mmCIF file of C-alpha atoms in Angstrom:
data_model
loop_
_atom_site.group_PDB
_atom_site.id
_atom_site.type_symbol
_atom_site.label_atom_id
_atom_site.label_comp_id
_atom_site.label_asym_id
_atom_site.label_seq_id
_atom_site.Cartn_x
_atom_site.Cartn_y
_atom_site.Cartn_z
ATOM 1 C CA UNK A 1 -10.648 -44.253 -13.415
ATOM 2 C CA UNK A 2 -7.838 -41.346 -14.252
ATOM 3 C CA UNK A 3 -9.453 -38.129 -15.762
ATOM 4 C CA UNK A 4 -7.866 -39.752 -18.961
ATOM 5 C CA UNK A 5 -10.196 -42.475 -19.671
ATOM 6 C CA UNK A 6 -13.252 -39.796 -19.019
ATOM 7 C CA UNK A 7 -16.137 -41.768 -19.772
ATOM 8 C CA UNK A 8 -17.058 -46.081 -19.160
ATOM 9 C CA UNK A 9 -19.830 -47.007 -20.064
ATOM 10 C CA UNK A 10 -21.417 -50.595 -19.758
ATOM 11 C CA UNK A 11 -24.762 -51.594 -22.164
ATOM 12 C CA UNK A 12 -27.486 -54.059 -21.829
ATOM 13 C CA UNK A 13 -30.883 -54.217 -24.185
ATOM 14 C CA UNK A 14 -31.852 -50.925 -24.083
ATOM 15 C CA UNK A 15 -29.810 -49.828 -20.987
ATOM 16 C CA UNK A 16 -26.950 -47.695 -20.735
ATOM 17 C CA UNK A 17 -24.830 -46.604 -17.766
ATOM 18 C CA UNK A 18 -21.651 -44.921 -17.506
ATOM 19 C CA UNK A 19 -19.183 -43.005 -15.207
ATOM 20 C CA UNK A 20 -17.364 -39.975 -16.962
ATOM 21 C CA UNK A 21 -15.500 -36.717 -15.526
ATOM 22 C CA UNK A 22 -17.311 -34.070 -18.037
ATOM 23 C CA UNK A 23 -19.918 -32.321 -17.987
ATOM 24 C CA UNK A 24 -23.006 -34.630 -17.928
ATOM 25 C CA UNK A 25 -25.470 -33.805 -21.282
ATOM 26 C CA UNK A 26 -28.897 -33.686 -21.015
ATOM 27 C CA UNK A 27 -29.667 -33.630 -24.188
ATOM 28 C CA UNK A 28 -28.056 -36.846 -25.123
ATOM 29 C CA UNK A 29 -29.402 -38.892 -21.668
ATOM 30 C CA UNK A 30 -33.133 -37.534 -23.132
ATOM 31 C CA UNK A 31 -32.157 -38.847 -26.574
ATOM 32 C CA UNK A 32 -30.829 -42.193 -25.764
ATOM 33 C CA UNK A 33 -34.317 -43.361 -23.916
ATOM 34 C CA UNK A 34 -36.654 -42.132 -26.840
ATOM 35 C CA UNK A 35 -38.709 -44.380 -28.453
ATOM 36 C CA UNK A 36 -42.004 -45.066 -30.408
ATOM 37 C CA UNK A 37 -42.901 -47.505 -28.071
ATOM 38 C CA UNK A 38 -42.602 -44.883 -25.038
ATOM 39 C CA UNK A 39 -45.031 -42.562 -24.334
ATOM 40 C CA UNK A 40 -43.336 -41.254 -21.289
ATOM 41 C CA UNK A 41 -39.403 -40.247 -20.752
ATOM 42 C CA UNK A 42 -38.635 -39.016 -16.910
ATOM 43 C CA UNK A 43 -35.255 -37.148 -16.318
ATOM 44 C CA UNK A 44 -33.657 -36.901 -12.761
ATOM 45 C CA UNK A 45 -31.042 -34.465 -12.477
ATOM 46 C CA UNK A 46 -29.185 -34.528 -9.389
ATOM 47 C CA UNK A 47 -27.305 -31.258 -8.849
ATOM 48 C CA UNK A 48 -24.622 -30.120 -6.517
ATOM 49 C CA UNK A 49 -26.360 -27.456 -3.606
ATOM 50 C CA UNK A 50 -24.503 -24.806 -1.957
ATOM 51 C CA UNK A 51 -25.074 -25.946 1.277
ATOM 52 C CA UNK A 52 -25.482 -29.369 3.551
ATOM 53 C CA UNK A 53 -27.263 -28.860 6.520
ATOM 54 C CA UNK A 54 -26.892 -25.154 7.071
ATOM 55 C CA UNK A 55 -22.974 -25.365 6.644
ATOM 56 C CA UNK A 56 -21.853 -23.659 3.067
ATOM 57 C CA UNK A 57 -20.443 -26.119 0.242
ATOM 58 C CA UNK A 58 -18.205 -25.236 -2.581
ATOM 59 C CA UNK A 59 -18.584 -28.418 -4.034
ATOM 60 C CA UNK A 60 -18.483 -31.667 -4.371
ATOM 61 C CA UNK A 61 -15.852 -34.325 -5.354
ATOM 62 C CA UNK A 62 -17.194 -38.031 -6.688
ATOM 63 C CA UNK A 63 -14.679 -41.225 -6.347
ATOM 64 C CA UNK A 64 -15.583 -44.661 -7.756
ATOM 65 C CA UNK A 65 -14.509 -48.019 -7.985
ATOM 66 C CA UNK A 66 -15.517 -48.079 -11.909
ATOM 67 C CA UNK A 67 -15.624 -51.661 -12.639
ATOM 68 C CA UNK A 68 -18.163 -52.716 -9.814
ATOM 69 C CA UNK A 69 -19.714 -49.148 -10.088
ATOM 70 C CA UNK A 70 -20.757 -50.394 -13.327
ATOM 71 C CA UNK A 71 -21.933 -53.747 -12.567
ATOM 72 C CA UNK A 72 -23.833 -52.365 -10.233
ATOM 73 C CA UNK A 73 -25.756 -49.395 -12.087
ATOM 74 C CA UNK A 74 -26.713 -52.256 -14.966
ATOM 75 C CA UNK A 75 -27.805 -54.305 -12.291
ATOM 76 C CA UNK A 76 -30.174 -51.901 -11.374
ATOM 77 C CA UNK A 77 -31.086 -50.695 -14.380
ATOM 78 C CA UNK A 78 -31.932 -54.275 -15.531
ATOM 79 C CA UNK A 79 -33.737 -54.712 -12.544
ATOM 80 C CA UNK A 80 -35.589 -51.378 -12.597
ATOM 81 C CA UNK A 81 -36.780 -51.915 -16.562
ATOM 82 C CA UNK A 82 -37.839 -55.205 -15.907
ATOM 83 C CA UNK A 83 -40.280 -54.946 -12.830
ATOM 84 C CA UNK A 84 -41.547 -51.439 -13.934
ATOM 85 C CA UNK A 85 -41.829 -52.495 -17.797
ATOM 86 C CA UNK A 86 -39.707 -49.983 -19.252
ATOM 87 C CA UNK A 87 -38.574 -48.846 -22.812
ATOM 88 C CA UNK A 88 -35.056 -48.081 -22.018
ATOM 89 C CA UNK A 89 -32.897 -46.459 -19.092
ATOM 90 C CA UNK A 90 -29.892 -44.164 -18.446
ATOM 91 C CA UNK A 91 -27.949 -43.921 -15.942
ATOM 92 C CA UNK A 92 -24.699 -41.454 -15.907
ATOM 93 C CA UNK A 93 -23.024 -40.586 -13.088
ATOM 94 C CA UNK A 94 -20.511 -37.957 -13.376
ATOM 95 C CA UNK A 95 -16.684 -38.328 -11.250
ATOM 96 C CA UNK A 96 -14.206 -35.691 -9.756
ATOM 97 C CA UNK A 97 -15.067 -31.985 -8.912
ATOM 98 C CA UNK A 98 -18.879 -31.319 -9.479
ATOM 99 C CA UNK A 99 -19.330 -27.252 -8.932
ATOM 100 C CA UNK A 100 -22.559 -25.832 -7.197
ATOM 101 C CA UNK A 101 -25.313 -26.143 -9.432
ATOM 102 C CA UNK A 102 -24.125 -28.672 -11.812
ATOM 103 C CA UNK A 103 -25.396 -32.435 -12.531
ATOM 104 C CA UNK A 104 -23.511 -35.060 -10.717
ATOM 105 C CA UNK A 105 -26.319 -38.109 -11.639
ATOM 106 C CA UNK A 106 -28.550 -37.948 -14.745
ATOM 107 C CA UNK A 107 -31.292 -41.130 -14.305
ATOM 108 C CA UNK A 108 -33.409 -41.065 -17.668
ATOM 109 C CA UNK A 109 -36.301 -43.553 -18.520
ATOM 110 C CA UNK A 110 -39.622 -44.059 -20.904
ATOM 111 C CA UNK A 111 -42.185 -46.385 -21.013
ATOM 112 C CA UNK A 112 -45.185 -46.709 -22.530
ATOM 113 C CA UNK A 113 -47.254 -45.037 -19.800
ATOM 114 C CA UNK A 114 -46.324 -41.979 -17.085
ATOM 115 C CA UNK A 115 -47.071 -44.160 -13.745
ATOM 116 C CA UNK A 116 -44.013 -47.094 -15.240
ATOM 117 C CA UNK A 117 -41.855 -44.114 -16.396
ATOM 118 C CA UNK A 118 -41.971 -41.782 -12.583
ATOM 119 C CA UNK A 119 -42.231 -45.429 -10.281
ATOM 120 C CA UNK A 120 -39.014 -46.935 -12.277
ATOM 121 C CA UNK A 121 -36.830 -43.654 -12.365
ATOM 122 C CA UNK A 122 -37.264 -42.852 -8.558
ATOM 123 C CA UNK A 123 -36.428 -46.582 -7.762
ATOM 124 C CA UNK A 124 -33.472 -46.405 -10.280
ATOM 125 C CA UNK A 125 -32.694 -43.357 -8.187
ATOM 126 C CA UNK A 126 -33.149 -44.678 -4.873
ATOM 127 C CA UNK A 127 -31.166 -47.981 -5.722
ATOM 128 C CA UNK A 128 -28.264 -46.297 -6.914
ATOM 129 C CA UNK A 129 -27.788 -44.138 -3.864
ATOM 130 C CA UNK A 130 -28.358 -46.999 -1.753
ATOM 131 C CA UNK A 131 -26.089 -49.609 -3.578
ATOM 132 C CA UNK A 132 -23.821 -48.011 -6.169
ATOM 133 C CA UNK A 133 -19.752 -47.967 -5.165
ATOM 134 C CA UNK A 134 -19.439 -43.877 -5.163
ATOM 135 C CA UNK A 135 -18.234 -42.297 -2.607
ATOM 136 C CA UNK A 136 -18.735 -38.202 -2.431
ATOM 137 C CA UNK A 137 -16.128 -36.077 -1.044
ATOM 138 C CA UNK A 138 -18.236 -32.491 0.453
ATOM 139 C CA UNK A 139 -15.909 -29.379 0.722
ATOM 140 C CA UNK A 140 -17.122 -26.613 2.891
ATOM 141 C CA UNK A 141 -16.170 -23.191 2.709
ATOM 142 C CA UNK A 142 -13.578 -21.477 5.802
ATOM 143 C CA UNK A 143 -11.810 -23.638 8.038
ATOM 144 C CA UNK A 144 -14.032 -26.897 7.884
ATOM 145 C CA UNK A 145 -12.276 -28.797 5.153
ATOM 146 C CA UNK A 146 -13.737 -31.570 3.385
ATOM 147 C CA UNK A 147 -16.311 -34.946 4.530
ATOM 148 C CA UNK A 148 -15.955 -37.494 2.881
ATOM 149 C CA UNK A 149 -19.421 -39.896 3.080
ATOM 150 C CA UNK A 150 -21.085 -42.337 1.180
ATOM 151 C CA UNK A 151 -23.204 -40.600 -1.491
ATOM 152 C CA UNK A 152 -26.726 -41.095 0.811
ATOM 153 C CA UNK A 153 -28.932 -38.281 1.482
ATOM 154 C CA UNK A 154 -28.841 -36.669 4.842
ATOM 155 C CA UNK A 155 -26.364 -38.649 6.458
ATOM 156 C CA UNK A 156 -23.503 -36.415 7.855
ATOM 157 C CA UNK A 157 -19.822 -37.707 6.473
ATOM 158 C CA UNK A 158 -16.373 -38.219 8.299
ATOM 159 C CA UNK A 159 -14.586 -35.121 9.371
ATOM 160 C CA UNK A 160 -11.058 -35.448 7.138
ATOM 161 C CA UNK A 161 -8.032 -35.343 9.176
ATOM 162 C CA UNK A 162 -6.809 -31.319 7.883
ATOM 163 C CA UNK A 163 -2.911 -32.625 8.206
ATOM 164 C CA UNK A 164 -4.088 -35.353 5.534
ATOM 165 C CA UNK A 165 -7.125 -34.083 3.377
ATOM 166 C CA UNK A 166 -7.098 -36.214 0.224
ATOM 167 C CA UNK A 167 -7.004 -39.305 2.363
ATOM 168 C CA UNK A 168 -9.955 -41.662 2.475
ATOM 169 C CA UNK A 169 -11.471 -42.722 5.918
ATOM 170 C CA UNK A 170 -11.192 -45.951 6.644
#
C-alpha cells in the first residue's frame, strides 16, 4: 500500500478493519463499536515506547502485505465476535513511521456485558500479533540502525545490514 491509498479497510456485520498511514482516531474507533445493545466498549491502544529492551528507539516503521493483512484482521475479528458474543469490533492498524508515543494498533469492542467486551479485545489483540502479515521496522538512536522483526512482543529483530538499511531480511 503507497502512502497514496492511506487507508483499506475491509467490513463484515458489524466488523471493521483497516490499514491506513495517518494518524489513528480514537474517537471514531470508540464511535464505530457503540451500540444500544452494548453495555461495554474496551479500547486497546498500542503505542510506540521509547525504548526496547534498555536500547533507546526513535520509532517505529510498520510494512504490510494489505490484501492478506486484511483477510486476516476480519478473520479474527469474525472469529473473536463470534466466540466472545460481541456487538461489534475494530480493528485499525496504522502503516509507515509511527513516532514515540503515538498509536500504531487501535482494537475496539462492546458487548452486552464487561467480562465478553475485556476477554474478546485481548484475544483480538493477541491474535493479531500472533497472525496478522505486519512486519515492524525498530530504529534505535546512535550507531545501531534499524531491526526489522515480526510485530511480536519481546522477541529481539534482525540486525539490518547498515550498507543496505531499507532492505528486508530474508
Amino acid at each position: 500500500m503507497s502512502p497514496q491509498s492511506s487507508f483499506q479497510q475491509l467490513q463484515d456485520d458489524a466488523i471493521s478493519v483497516a490499514l491506513t498511514h495517518s494518524v489513528l482516531d480514537i474517537l471514531s474507533v470508540l464511535d464505530s463499536v457503540k451500540s444500544p445493545k452494548a453495555g461495554a466498549v474496551v479500547l486497546f491502544a498500542g503505542t510506540t515506547r521509547d525504548n526496547f529492551d534498555g536500547e533507546p528507539v526513535t520509532h517505529l516503521e510498520y510494512s504490510s502485505y494489505p490484501p492478506l493483512a486484511l483477510k486476516t484482521m476480519l478473520s479474527i475479528a469474525q472469529s473473536v465476535k463470534e466466540k466472545h458474543a460481541l456487538t461489534a469490533v475494530t480493528i485499525v492498524h496504522r502503516l509507515g513511521i509511527v513516532p514515540i508515543a503515538e498509536e500504531s494498533i487501535l482494537i475496539a469492542v462492546s458487548a452486552p456485558h464487561r467480562h465478553a467486551a475485556w476477554s474478546g479485545g485481548a484475544e483480538a489483540l493477541e491474535l493479531c500479533k500472533e497472525k496478522v502479515e505486519v512486519w515492524k521496522l525498530e530504529e534505535f538512536g546512535g550507531n545501531q540502525g534499524g531491526v526489522w522483526r515480526a510485530n511480536r512482543d519481546g522477541v529481539r529483530g534482525l540486525q539490518l545490514d547498515s550498507a543496505n538499511p531499507n532492505e528486508k531480511p530474508a
